Amino acid sequence: MTAKLLFVMSGASYWTLRDGTRHATGYWAEEFAAPYKAFTEAGHQVTVATPDGVVPTVDMMSLRPDMAGSAETALELEGIIRSAEEMRRPIRLSNVRLEDYDAVYFPGGHGPMEDLWEDPEAGRLLTAALGSGKPLAVVCHAPAALLATRVHGVSPFAGYRITAFTNDEEDGVGLASRARWLLEDELKVLGVDFTRGEMWKPYTVVDRNLYTGQNPASASALAAELLKVL
């Protein structure tokens, strides 16, 4: 049975740091490509949505062999991205109708720290998806979008057990001291039950219909969890 999945992606190509400089970024290749391959090979359909319908920008660092794990893996990720027609014709996030999809997935990268964290359309979609009972998956830095769900300071995600890119991992890539704010800190303020695994290792959390992954290595595991319920 074919399912329809909505990939909600950042439209940002940079992340503004504390000192005002722009750090080139976008979405992390593995976090799009690995789940995309898993879902499409299983026969499911993917639609990409971004703020204003802009074509997502891949973080070129994520295609470096040392970041991807090997030159072969980097080439494979690049090939998947190049073949994904959905990436070249995203729909506007404001035009998304949740009833058209069976599940929603937010890939990360630092891009969401620039736009989705304060995007009202992302906030409304996340709130609706959570309330719908449909599988909702969010990985790495994409849980930044949960910050956009606050209404009068309160989020429907408060009390949910989740994971995301940790302060230690942000420090590990040399950006913690330069960031305007840290994702783990802000999610705890949001009221979630934040949990974590080892740095850089796959770690996923499932709480009701919410599926979260800690880092890029968790994207494949998160996709596998979703495939069980699609």
PDB file of C-alpha atoms in Angstrom:
ATOM      1  CA  MET A   1       0.000   0.000   0.000  1.00  0.00           C
ATOM      2  CA  THR A   2       1.516   3.305  -1.113  1.00  0.00           C
ATOM      3  CA  ALA A   3       1.848   6.067   1.457  1.00  0.00           C
ATOM      4  CA  LYS A   4       2.322   9.761   0.773  1.00  0.00           C
ATOM      5  CA  LEU A   5       5.046  11.466   2.783  1.00  0.00           C
ATOM      6  CA  LEU A   6       5.606  15.176   3.203  1.00  0.00           C
ATOM      7  CA  PHE A   7       9.233  16.273   3.660  1.00  0.00           C
ATOM      8  CA  VAL A   8       9.288  19.745   5.239  1.00  0.00           C
ATOM      9  CA  MET A   9      12.668  21.353   4.600  1.00  0.00           C
ATOM     10  CA  SER A  10      14.456  24.573   5.365  1.00  0.00           C
ATOM     11  CA  GLY A  11      14.722  27.154   2.623  1.00  0.00           C
ATOM     12  CA  ALA A  12      17.767  28.782   4.229  1.00  0.00           C
ATOM     13  CA  SER A  13      21.229  28.703   2.675  1.00  0.00           C
ATOM     14  CA  TYR A  14      22.969  30.200   5.712  1.00  0.00           C
ATOM     15  CA  TRP A  15      22.729  30.391   9.506  1.00  0.00           C
ATOM     16  CA  THR A  16      23.238  33.761  11.193  1.00  0.00           C
ATOM     17  CA  LEU A  17      25.699  33.430  14.059  1.00  0.00           C
ATOM     18  CA  ARG A  18      25.921  35.471  17.242  1.00  0.00           C
ATOM     19  CA  ASP A  19      28.297  38.014  15.741  1.00  0.00           C
ATOM     20  CA  GLY A  20      26.071  38.512  12.699  1.00  0.00           C
ATOM     21  CA  THR A  21      28.202  36.527  10.272  1.00  0.00           C
ATOM     22  CA  ARG A  22      26.518  34.068   7.932  1.00  0.00           C
ATOM     23  CA  HIS A  23      27.561  30.428   8.171  1.00  0.00           C
ATOM     24  CA  ALA A  24      26.872  28.640   4.859  1.00  0.00           C
ATOM     25  CA  THR A  25      24.479  25.758   5.451  1.00  0.00           C
ATOM     26  CA  GLY A  26      21.113  24.317   4.351  1.00  0.00           C
ATOM     27  CA  TYR A  27      19.890  20.752   4.831  1.00  0.00           C
ATOM     28  CA  TRP A  28      22.230  17.881   5.743  1.00  0.00           C
ATOM     29  CA  ALA A  29      22.561  15.486   2.810  1.00  0.00           C
ATOM     30  CA  GLU A  30      22.236  12.212   4.740  1.00  0.00           C
ATOM     31  CA  GLU A  31      19.122  13.416   6.561  1.00  0.00           C
ATOM     32  CA  PHE A  32      17.309  13.896   3.259  1.00  0.00           C
ATOM     33  CA  ALA A  33      18.890  11.215   1.105  1.00  0.00           C
ATOM     34  CA  ALA A  34      18.834   8.187   3.412  1.00  0.00           C
ATOM     35  CA  PRO A  35      15.126   8.423   4.328  1.00  0.00           C
ATOM     36  CA  TYR A  36      14.207   9.470   0.770  1.00  0.00           C
ATOM     37  CA  LYS A  37      15.878   6.349  -0.603  1.00  0.00           C
ATOM     38  CA  ALA A  38      14.272   4.120   2.037  1.00  0.00           C
ATOM     39  CA  PHE A  39      10.778   5.480   1.453  1.00  0.00           C
ATOM     40  CA  THR A  40      10.869   5.567  -2.345  1.00  0.00           C
ATOM     41  CA  GLU A  41      12.420   2.107  -2.636  1.00  0.00           C
ATOM     42  CA  ALA A  42       9.553   0.849  -0.483  1.00  0.00           C
ATOM     43  CA  GLY A  43       7.149   2.309  -3.057  1.00  0.00           C
ATOM     44  CA  HIS A  44       6.040   5.397  -1.154  1.00  0.00           C
ATOM     45  CA  GLN A  45       5.609   8.899  -2.616  1.00  0.00           C
ATOM     46  CA  VAL A  46       7.487  11.950  -1.374  1.00  0.00           C
ATOM     47  CA  THR A  47       6.532  15.619  -1.676  1.00  0.00           C
ATOM     48  CA  VAL A  48       8.922  18.376  -0.574  1.00  0.00           C
ATOM     49  CA  ALA A  49       7.651  21.606   0.998  1.00  0.00           C
ATOM     50  CA  THR A  50       9.684  24.683   1.959  1.00  0.00           C
ATOM     51  CA  PRO A  51       8.944  28.238   3.078  1.00  0.00           C
ATOM     52  CA  ASP A  52       7.860  30.141  -0.049  1.00  0.00           C
ATOM     53  CA  GLY A  53       8.510  27.039  -2.172  1.00  0.00           C
ATOM     54  CA  VAL A  54      12.221  27.782  -2.574  1.00  0.00           C
ATOM     55  CA  VAL A  55      14.488  24.945  -3.732  1.00  0.00           C
ATOM     56  CA  PRO A  56      16.376  23.620  -0.680  1.00  0.00           C
ATOM     57  CA  THR A  57      20.131  24.142  -0.462  1.00  0.00           C
ATOM     58  CA  VAL A  58      22.339  21.219   0.513  1.00  0.00           C
ATOM     59  CA  ASP A  59      25.036  21.942   3.088  1.00  0.00           C
ATOM     60  CA  MET A  60      28.132  21.209   1.024  1.00  0.00           C
ATOM     61  CA  MET A  61      30.004  20.151   4.150  1.00  0.00           C
ATOM     62  CA  SER A  62      27.653  17.172   4.389  1.00  0.00           C
ATOM     63  CA  LEU A  63      28.926  15.932   1.020  1.00  0.00           C
ATOM     64  CA  ARG A  64      32.563  15.937   2.066  1.00  0.00           C
ATOM     65  CA  PRO A  65      33.919  12.374   2.265  1.00  0.00           C
ATOM     66  CA  ASP A  66      35.137  12.888   5.842  1.00  0.00           C
ATOM     67  CA  MET A  67      31.653  14.000   6.901  1.00  0.00           C
ATOM     68  CA  ALA A  68      29.724  11.428   4.841  1.00  0.00           C
ATOM     69  CA  GLY A  69      31.942   8.579   6.056  1.00  0.00           C
ATOM     70  CA  SER A  70      33.700   7.820   2.781  1.00  0.00           C
ATOM     71  CA  ALA A  71      34.097   9.114  -0.753  1.00  0.00           C
ATOM     72  CA  GLU A  72      31.792   6.334  -1.960  1.00  0.00           C
ATOM     73  CA  THR A  73      29.042   7.314   0.487  1.00  0.00           C
ATOM     74  CA  ALA A  74      29.384  10.982  -0.432  1.00  0.00           C
ATOM     75  CA  LEU A  75      28.934  10.140  -4.112  1.00  0.00           C
ATOM     76  CA  GLU A  76      25.928   7.964  -3.319  1.00  0.00           C
ATOM     77  CA  LEU A  77      24.271  10.768  -1.316  1.00  0.00           C
ATOM     78  CA  GLU A  78      24.940  13.236  -4.132  1.00  0.00           C
ATOM     79  CA  GLY A  79      23.459  10.819  -6.648  1.00  0.00           C
ATOM     80  CA  ILE A  80      20.268  10.393  -4.632  1.00  0.00           C
ATOM     81  CA  ILE A  81      19.864  14.156  -4.310  1.00  0.00           C
ATOM     82  CA  ARG A  82      20.450  14.705  -8.022  1.00  0.00           C
ATOM     83  CA  SER A  83      17.864  12.063  -8.921  1.00  0.00           C
ATOM     84  CA  ALA A  84      15.181  13.419  -6.573  1.00  0.00           C
ATOM     85  CA  GLU A  85      12.881  15.374  -8.873  1.00  0.00           C
ATOM     86  CA  GLU A  86      10.779  16.396  -5.856  1.00  0.00           C
ATOM     87  CA  MET A  87      13.661  18.587  -4.675  1.00  0.00           C
ATOM     88  CA  ARG A  88      13.489  20.742  -7.788  1.00  0.00           C
ATOM     89  CA  ARG A  89       9.772  21.490  -7.517  1.00  0.00           C
ATOM     90  CA  PRO A  90       8.900  21.952  -3.849  1.00  0.00           C
ATOM     91  CA  ILE A  91       5.501  23.270  -2.856  1.00  0.00           C
ATOM     92  CA  ARG A  92       4.975  26.270  -0.600  1.00  0.00           C
ATOM     93  CA  LEU A  93       4.657  25.363   3.053  1.00  0.00           C
ATOM     94  CA  SER A  94       1.624  27.638   3.283  1.00  0.00           C
ATOM     95  CA  ASN A  95      -0.141  25.540   0.611  1.00  0.00           C
ATOM     96  CA  VAL A  96       0.289  22.208   2.412  1.00  0.00           C
ATOM     97  CA  ARG A  97      -2.908  20.298   3.216  1.00  0.00           C
ATOM     98  CA  LEU A  98      -2.118  17.809   5.956  1.00  0.00           C
ATOM     99  CA  GLU A  99      -5.019  15.579   4.889  1.00  0.00           C
ATOM    100  CA  ASP A 100      -3.149  14.854   1.632  1.00  0.00           C
ATOM    101  CA  TYR A 101      -0.354  12.994   3.464  1.00  0.00           C
ATOM    102  CA  ASP A 102       0.047   9.901   5.592  1.00  0.00           C
ATOM    103  CA  ALA A 103       3.180  11.052   7.436  1.00  0.00           C
ATOM    104  CA  VAL A 104       5.358  14.142   7.855  1.00  0.00           C
ATOM    105  CA  TYR A 105       9.159  14.245   8.066  1.00  0.00           C
ATOM    106  CA  PHE A 106      11.453  17.185   8.891  1.00  0.00           C
ATOM    107  CA  PRO A 107      15.129  16.675   7.873  1.00  0.00           C
ATOM    108  CA  GLY A 108      17.713  18.816   9.648  1.00  0.00           C
ATOM    109  CA  GLY A 109      20.956  20.583   8.984  1.00  0.00           C
ATOM    110  CA  HIS A 110      21.537  24.051  10.439  1.00  0.00           C
ATOM    111  CA  GLY A 111      19.010  25.550   8.014  1.00  0.00           C
ATOM    112  CA  PRO A 112      16.004  25.136  10.369  1.00  0.00           C
ATOM    113  CA  MET A 113      17.912  27.182  12.971  1.00  0.00           C
ATOM    114  CA  GLU A 114      17.627  30.109  10.542  1.00  0.00           C
ATOM    115  CA  ASP A 115      14.053  29.873   9.255  1.00  0.00           C
ATOM    116  CA  LEU A 116      11.803  27.055  10.514  1.00  0.00           C
ATOM    117  CA  TRP A 117      12.303  27.866  14.198  1.00  0.00           C
ATOM    118  CA  GLU A 118      10.152  30.973  13.808  1.00  0.00           C
ATOM    119  CA  ASP A 119       8.033  30.028  10.780  1.00  0.00           C
ATOM    120  CA  PRO A 120       4.329  30.204  11.710  1.00  0.00           C
ATOM    121  CA  GLU A 121       3.360  27.828   8.892  1.00  0.00           C
ATOM    122  CA  ALA A 122       5.808  25.231  10.200  1.00  0.00           C
ATOM    123  CA  GLY A 123       4.401  25.719  13.686  1.00  0.00           C
ATOM    124  CA  ARG A 124       0.818  25.265  12.534  1.00  0.00           C
ATOM    125  CA  LEU A 125       1.688  22.165  10.498  1.00  0.00           C
ATOM    126  CA  LEU A 126       3.592  20.566  13.378  1.00  0.00           C
ATOM    127  CA  THR A 127       0.723  21.233  15.775  1.00  0.00           C
ATOM    128  CA  ALA A 128      -1.812  19.802  13.336  1.00  0.00           C
ATOM    129  CA  ALA A 129       0.345  16.755  12.554  1.00  0.00           C
ATOM    130  CA  LEU A 130       0.856  16.001  16.232  1.00  0.00           C
ATOM    131  CA  GLY A 131      -2.858  16.251  16.888  1.00  0.00           C
ATOM    132  CA  SER A 132      -3.771  14.155  13.845  1.00  0.00           C
ATOM    133  CA  GLY A 133      -2.116  11.007  15.149  1.00  0.00           C
ATOM    134  CA  LYS A 134      -0.235  10.602  11.859  1.00  0.00           C
ATOM    135  CA  PRO A 135       3.456   9.681  12.142  1.00  0.00           C
ATOM    136  CA  LEU A 136       5.536  12.845  12.596  1.00  0.00           C
ATOM    137  CA  ALA A 137       9.315  12.481  12.358  1.00  0.00           C
ATOM    138  CA  VAL A 138      11.881  15.196  13.110  1.00  0.00           C
ATOM    139  CA  VAL A 139      15.665  14.763  13.112  1.00  0.00           C
ATOM    140  CA  CYS A 140      18.845  16.519  14.279  1.00  0.00           C
ATOM    141  CA  HIS A 141      18.432  20.330  14.052  1.00  0.00           C
ATOM    142  CA  ALA A 142      14.907  20.152  12.598  1.00  0.00           C
ATOM    143  CA  PRO A 143      13.341  20.049  16.111  1.00  0.00           C
ATOM    144  CA  ALA A 144      14.146  23.782  16.081  1.00  0.00           C
ATOM    145  CA  ALA A 145      10.825  24.057  14.232  1.00  0.00           C
ATOM    146  CA  LEU A 146       9.066  22.926  17.416  1.00  0.00           C
ATOM    147  CA  LEU A 147       9.871  26.375  18.823  1.00  0.00           C
ATOM    148  CA  ALA A 148       7.414  27.814  16.282  1.00  0.00           C
ATOM    149  CA  THR A 149       4.519  25.898  17.895  1.00  0.00           C
ATOM    150  CA  ARG A 150       4.349  28.136  20.964  1.00  0.00           C
ATOM    151  CA  VAL A 151       1.103  29.998  21.533  1.00  0.00           C
ATOM    152  CA  HIS A 152       1.271  32.414  24.467  1.00  0.00           C
ATOM    153  CA  GLY A 153       4.471  30.643  25.473  1.00  0.00           C
ATOM    154  CA  VAL A 154       2.935  27.161  25.546  1.00  0.00           C
ATOM    155  CA  SER A 155       3.675  24.332  23.078  1.00  0.00           C
ATOM    156  CA  PRO A 156       1.629  21.169  22.445  1.00  0.00           C
ATOM    157  CA  PHE A 157       4.953  19.311  22.431  1.00  0.00           C
ATOM    158  CA  ALA A 158       5.561  20.083  26.109  1.00  0.00           C
ATOM    159  CA  GLY A 159       5.861  16.817  28.020  1.00  0.00           C
ATOM    160  CA  TYR A 160       6.732  14.752  24.933  1.00  0.00           C
ATOM    161  CA  ARG A 161       9.899  12.698  25.115  1.00  0.00           C
ATOM    162  CA  ILE A 162      12.210  13.770  22.286  1.00  0.00           C
ATOM    163  CA  THR A 163      15.820  13.945  21.182  1.00  0.00           C
ATOM    164  CA  ALA A 164      17.736  16.363  18.936  1.00  0.00           C
ATOM    165  CA  PHE A 165      21.255  17.581  18.160  1.00  0.00           C
ATOM    166  CA  THR A 166      22.920  18.030  21.536  1.00  0.00           C
ATOM    167  CA  ASN A 167      24.983  20.877  22.961  1.00  0.00           C
ATOM    168  CA  ASP A 168      27.970  18.524  23.055  1.00  0.00           C
ATOM    169  CA  GLU A 169      27.606  17.746  19.354  1.00  0.00           C
ATOM    170  CA  GLU A 170      27.259  21.451  18.514  1.00  0.00           C
ATOM    171  CA  ASP A 171      30.440  22.049  20.472  1.00  0.00           C
ATOM    172  CA  GLY A 172      32.027  19.154  18.606  1.00  0.00           C
ATOM    173  CA  VAL A 173      31.508  20.897  15.268  1.00  0.00           C
ATOM    174  CA  GLY A 174      32.906  24.136  16.697  1.00  0.00           C
ATOM    175  CA  LEU A 175      29.707  26.171  16.549  1.00  0.00           C
ATOM    176  CA  ALA A 176      28.306  26.099  20.092  1.00  0.00           C
ATOM    177  CA  SER A 177      30.244  29.162  21.221  1.00  0.00           C
ATOM    178  CA  ARG A 178      29.246  31.073  18.072  1.00  0.00           C
ATOM    179  CA  ALA A 179      25.524  30.269  18.044  1.00  0.00           C
ATOM    180  CA  ARG A 180      22.838  32.781  19.027  1.00  0.00           C
ATOM    181  CA  TRP A 181      21.182  29.968  20.980  1.00  0.00           C
ATOM    182  CA  LEU A 182      21.560  26.227  21.386  1.00  0.00           C
ATOM    183  CA  LEU A 183      18.869  23.800  20.318  1.00  0.00           C
ATOM    184  CA  GLU A 184      19.038  21.495  23.336  1.00  0.00           C
ATOM    185  CA  ASP A 185      18.704  24.468  25.717  1.00  0.00           C
ATOM    186  CA  GLU A 186      15.713  25.971  23.902  1.00  0.00           C
ATOM    187  CA  LEU A 187      13.888  22.649  23.630  1.00  0.00           C
ATOM    188  CA  LYS A 188      14.221  22.157  27.390  1.00  0.00           C
ATOM    189  CA  VAL A 189      12.735  25.630  27.909  1.00  0.00           C
ATOM    190  CA  LEU A 190       9.892  24.546  25.617  1.00  0.00           C
ATOM    191  CA  GLY A 191       9.028  21.891  28.195  1.00  0.00           C
ATOM    192  CA  VAL A 192       9.901  18.690  26.334  1.00  0.00           C
ATOM    193  CA  ASP A 193      11.424  15.694  28.068  1.00  0.00           C
ATOM    194  CA  PHE A 194      14.825  15.867  26.364  1.00  0.00           C
ATOM    195  CA  THR A 195      16.795  12.643  26.133  1.00  0.00           C
ATOM    196  CA  ARG A 196      20.000  11.717  24.325  1.00  0.00           C
ATOM    197  CA  GLY A 197      22.346   8.929  23.331  1.00  0.00           C
ATOM    198  CA  GLU A 198      26.056   8.886  22.563  1.00  0.00           C
ATOM    199  CA  MET A 199      27.531  11.652  20.456  1.00  0.00           C
ATOM    200  CA  TRP A 200      27.367  10.941  16.695  1.00  0.00           C
ATOM    201  CA  LYS A 201      25.749   7.518  17.219  1.00  0.00           C
ATOM    202  CA  PRO A 202      22.235   6.639  15.956  1.00  0.00           C
ATOM    203  CA  TYR A 203      19.640   7.405  18.626  1.00  0.00           C
ATOM    204  CA  THR A 204      15.890   7.643  18.129  1.00  0.00           C
ATOM    205  CA  VAL A 205      12.942   8.235  20.443  1.00  0.00           C
ATOM    206  CA  VAL A 206       9.286   7.366  19.834  1.00  0.00           C
ATOM    207  CA  ASP A 207       6.581   8.974  21.964  1.00  0.00           C
ATOM    208  CA  ARG A 208       3.063   8.340  20.704  1.00  0.00           C
ATOM    209  CA  ASN A 209       3.058   9.494  17.056  1.00  0.00           C
ATOM    210  CA  LEU A 210       6.204  11.631  17.438  1.00  0.00           C
ATOM    211  CA  TYR A 211       9.499  10.174  16.145  1.00  0.00           C
ATOM    212  CA  THR A 212      12.746  12.060  16.744  1.00  0.00           C
ATOM    213  CA  GLY A 213      16.411  11.410  15.936  1.00  0.00           C
ATOM    214  CA  GLN A 214      19.470  12.948  17.553  1.00  0.00           C
ATOM    215  CA  ASN A 215      21.894  13.497  14.684  1.00  0.00           C
ATOM    216  CA  PRO A 216      22.569  12.714  11.004  1.00  0.00           C
ATOM    217  CA  ALA A 217      23.450   9.100  11.816  1.00  0.00           C
ATOM    218  CA  SER A 218      19.924   8.712  13.242  1.00  0.00           C
ATOM    219  CA  ALA A 219      18.122   9.528   9.976  1.00  0.00           C
ATOM    220  CA  SER A 220      18.214   5.972   8.590  1.00  0.00           C
ATOM    221  CA  ALA A 221      17.046   4.510  11.898  1.00  0.00           C
ATOM    222  CA  LEU A 222      14.221   7.032  12.033  1.00  0.00           C
ATOM    223  CA  ALA A 223      13.130   6.087   8.513  1.00  0.00           C
ATOM    224  CA  ALA A 224      13.134   2.419   9.517  1.00  0.00           C
ATOM    225  CA  GLU A 225      10.849   3.224  12.453  1.00  0.00           C
ATOM    226  CA  LEU A 226       8.448   5.070  10.155  1.00  0.00           C
ATOM    227  CA  LEU A 227       8.411   2.267   7.594  1.00  0.00           C
ATOM    228  CA  LYS A 228       7.121  -0.083  10.288  1.00  0.00           C
ATOM    229  CA  VAL A 229       3.932   1.966  10.659  1.00  0.00           C
ATOM    230  CA  LEU A 230       3.341   3.165   7.095  1.00  0.00           C
TER     231      LEU A 230
END
